[in-house]
Tab-separated table of C-alpha atoms in Angstrom:
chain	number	residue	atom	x	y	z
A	6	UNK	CA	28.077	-41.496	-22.884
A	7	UNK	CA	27.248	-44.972	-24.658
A	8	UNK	CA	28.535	-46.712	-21.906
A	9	UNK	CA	25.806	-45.446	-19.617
A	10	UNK	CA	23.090	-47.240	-21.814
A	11	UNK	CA	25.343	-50.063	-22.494
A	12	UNK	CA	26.391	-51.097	-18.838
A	13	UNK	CA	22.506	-51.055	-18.212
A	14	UNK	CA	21.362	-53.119	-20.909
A	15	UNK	CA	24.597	-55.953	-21.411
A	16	UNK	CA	25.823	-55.954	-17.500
A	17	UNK	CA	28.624	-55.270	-15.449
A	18	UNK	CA	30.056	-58.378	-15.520
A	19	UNK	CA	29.741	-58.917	-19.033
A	20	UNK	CA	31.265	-56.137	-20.445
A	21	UNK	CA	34.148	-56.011	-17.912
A	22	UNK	CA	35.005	-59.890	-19.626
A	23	UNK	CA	34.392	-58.695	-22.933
A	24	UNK	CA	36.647	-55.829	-22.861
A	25	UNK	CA	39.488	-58.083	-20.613
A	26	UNK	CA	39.261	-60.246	-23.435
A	27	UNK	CA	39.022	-57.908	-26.075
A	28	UNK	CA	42.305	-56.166	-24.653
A	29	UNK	CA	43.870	-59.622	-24.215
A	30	UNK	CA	43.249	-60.631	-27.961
A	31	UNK	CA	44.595	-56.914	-28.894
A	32	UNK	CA	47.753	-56.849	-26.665
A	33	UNK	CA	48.770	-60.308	-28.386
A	34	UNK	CA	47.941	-59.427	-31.963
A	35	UNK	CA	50.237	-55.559	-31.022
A	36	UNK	CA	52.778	-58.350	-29.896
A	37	UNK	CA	52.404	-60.146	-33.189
A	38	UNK	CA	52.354	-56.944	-35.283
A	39	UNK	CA	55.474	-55.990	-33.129
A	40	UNK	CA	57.732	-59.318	-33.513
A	41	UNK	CA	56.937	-59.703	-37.346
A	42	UNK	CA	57.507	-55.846	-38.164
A	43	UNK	CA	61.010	-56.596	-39.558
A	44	UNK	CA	59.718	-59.071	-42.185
A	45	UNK	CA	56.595	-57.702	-43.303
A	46	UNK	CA	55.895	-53.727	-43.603
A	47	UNK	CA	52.005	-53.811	-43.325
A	48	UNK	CA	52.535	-55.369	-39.766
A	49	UNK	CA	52.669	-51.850	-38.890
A	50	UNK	CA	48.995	-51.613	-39.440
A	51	UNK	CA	48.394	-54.598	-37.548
A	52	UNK	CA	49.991	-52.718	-34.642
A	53	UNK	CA	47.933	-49.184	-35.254
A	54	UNK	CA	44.588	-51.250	-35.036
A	55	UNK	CA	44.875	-53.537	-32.131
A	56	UNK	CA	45.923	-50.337	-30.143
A	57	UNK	CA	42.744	-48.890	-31.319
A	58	UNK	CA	41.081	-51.479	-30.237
A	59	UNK	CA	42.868	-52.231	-26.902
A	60	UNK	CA	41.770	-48.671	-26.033
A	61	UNK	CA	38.247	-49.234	-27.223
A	62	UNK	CA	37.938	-52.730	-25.287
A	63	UNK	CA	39.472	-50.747	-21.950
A	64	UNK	CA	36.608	-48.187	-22.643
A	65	UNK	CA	34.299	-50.724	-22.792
A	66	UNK	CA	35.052	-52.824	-19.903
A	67	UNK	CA	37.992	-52.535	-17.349
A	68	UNK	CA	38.271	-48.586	-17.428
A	69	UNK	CA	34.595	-47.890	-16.471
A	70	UNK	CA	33.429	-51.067	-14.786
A	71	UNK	CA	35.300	-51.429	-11.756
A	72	UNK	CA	33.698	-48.345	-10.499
A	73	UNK	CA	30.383	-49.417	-10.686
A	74	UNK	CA	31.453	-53.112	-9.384
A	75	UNK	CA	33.411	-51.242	-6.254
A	76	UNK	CA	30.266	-48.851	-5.489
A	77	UNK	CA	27.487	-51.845	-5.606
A	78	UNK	CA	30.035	-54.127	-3.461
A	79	UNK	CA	29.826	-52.013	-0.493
A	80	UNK	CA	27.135	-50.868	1.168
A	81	UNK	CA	26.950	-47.317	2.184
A	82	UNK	CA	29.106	-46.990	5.473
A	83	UNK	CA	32.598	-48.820	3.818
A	84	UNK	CA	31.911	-47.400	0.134
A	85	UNK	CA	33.589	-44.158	0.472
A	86	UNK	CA	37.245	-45.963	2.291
A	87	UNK	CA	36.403	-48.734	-0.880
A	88	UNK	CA	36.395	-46.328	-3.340
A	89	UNK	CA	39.209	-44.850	-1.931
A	90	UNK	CA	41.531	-47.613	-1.593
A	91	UNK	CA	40.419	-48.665	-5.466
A	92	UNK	CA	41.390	-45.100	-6.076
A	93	UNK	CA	44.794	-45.552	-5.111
A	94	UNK	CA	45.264	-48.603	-6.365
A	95	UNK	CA	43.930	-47.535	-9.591
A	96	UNK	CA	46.483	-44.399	-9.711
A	97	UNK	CA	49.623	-46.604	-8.105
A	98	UNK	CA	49.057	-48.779	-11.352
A	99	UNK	CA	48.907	-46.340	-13.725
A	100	UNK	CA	51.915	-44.580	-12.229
A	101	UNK	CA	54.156	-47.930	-12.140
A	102	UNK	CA	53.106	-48.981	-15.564
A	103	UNK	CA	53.900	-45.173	-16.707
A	104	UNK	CA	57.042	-45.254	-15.134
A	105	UNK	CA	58.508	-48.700	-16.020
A	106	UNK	CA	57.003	-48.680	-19.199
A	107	UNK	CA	59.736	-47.627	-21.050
A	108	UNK	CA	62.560	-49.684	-19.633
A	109	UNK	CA	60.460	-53.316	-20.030
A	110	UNK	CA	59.878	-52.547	-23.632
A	111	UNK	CA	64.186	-51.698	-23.735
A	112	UNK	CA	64.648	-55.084	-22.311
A	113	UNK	CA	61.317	-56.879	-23.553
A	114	UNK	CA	61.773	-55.545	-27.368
A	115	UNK	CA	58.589	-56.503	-29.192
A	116	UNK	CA	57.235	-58.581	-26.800
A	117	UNK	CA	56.431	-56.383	-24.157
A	118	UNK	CA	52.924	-57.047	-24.179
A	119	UNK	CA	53.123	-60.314	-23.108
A	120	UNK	CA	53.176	-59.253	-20.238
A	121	UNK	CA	50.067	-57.450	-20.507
A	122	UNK	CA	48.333	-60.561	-22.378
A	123	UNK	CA	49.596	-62.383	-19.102
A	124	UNK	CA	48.069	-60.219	-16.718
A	125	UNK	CA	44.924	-59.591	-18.254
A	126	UNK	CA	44.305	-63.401	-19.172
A	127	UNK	CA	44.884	-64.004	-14.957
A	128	UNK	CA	42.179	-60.700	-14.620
A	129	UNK	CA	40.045	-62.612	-17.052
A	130	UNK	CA	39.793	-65.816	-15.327
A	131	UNK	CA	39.755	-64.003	-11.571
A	132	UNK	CA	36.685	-61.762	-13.135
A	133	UNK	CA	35.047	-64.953	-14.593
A	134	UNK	CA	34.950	-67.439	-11.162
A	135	UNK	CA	34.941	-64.914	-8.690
A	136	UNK	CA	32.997	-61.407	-9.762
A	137	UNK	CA	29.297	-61.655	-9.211
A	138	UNK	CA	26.954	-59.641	-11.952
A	139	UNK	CA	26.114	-56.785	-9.862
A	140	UNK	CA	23.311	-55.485	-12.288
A	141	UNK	CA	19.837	-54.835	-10.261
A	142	UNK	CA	20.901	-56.576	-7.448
A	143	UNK	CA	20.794	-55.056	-3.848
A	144	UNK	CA	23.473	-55.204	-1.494
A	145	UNK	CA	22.005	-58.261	0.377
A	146	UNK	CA	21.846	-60.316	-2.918
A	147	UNK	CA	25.405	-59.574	-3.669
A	148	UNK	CA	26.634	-59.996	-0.537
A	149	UNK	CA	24.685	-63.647	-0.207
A	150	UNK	CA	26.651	-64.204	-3.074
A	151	UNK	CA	30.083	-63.879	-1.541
A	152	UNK	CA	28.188	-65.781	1.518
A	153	UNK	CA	27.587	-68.725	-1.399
A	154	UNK	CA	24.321	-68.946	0.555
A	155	UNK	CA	20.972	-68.219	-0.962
A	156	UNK	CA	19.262	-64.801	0.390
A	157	UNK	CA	16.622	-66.072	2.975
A	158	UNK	CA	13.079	-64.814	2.888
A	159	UNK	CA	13.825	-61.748	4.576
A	160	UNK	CA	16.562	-59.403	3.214
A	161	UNK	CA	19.442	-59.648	6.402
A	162	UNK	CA	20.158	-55.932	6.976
A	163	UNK	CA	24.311	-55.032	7.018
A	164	UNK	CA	23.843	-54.684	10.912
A	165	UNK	CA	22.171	-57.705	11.301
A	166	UNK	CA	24.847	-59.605	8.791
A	167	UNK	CA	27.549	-57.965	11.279
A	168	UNK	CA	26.130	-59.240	14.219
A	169	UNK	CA	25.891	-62.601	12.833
A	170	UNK	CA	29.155	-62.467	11.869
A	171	UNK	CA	30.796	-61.141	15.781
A	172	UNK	CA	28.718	-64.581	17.136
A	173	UNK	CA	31.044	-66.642	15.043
């Protein structure tokens, strides 16, 4: 419910590198809490709040976000095979990482998060140079970004920007 108001007021963009970061910073402190568990009890606490917090930054930013990123990407003819494919992709993900889960952390011990802290630094950084701010911009803005061209005086409609595009 907060996220409605939030996405509106902060941006897409923003909050989807806030909460990559935020889960980035908690996935390395869980890895931290993890390694020194042996030699200090209260690193189990350590542990219990980045979790919390890697599920509040996902909440934030990469669980909600992409959908709104994916729906003002496309314009209305591809958005329902986009949302699709990020559907699957989505699920696929989730069902690897469910699967596998179990068998890294046998073999990774504590420091099965790195991973995670890996992947989400490289979704940080791909998010940062290449993910436009989507907020109150029409499809012919965003797509001008992509273009790295600035939108000309009049809007170019998708047809026209597909015609353009068969020429070349």
């Amino acid at each position: 419910f907060l996220q409605v108001f939030l996405v509106e007021k902060a941006g897409r963009r923003s909050l989807f590198l806030a909460g990559l970061m935020g889960m980035l910073i908690s996935a390395v402190a869980m890895t931290v809490g993890l390694a020194l568990l042996s030699q200090f009890a209260w690193m189990s606490y350590v542990s219990m709040v980045a979790i919390f917090l890697f599920v509040i930054f996902f909440e934030v930013g990469p669980g909600p976000i992409p959908w709104f990123i994916v729906a003002e990407l496309f314009s209305q003819g591809p958005r329902p095979a986009a949302i699709a494919v990020a559907s699957f992709c989505n699920w696929a993900c989730n069902f690897i990482v469910g699967m596998c889960f179990q068998y890294i952390a046998d073999l990774c011990g504590p420091y099965v998060f790195v991973i995670f802290a890996v992947l989400l630094l490289v979704f940080f950084l791909f998010a940062y140079f290449k993910v436009p701010e989507t907020k109150g911009k029409s499809f012919e803005e965003i797509a001008a970004v992509f273009r790295r061209k600035k939108l000309p005086a009049k809007a170019m409609t998708e047809l026209e920007d597909l015609r353009g595009s068969e020429e070349a």
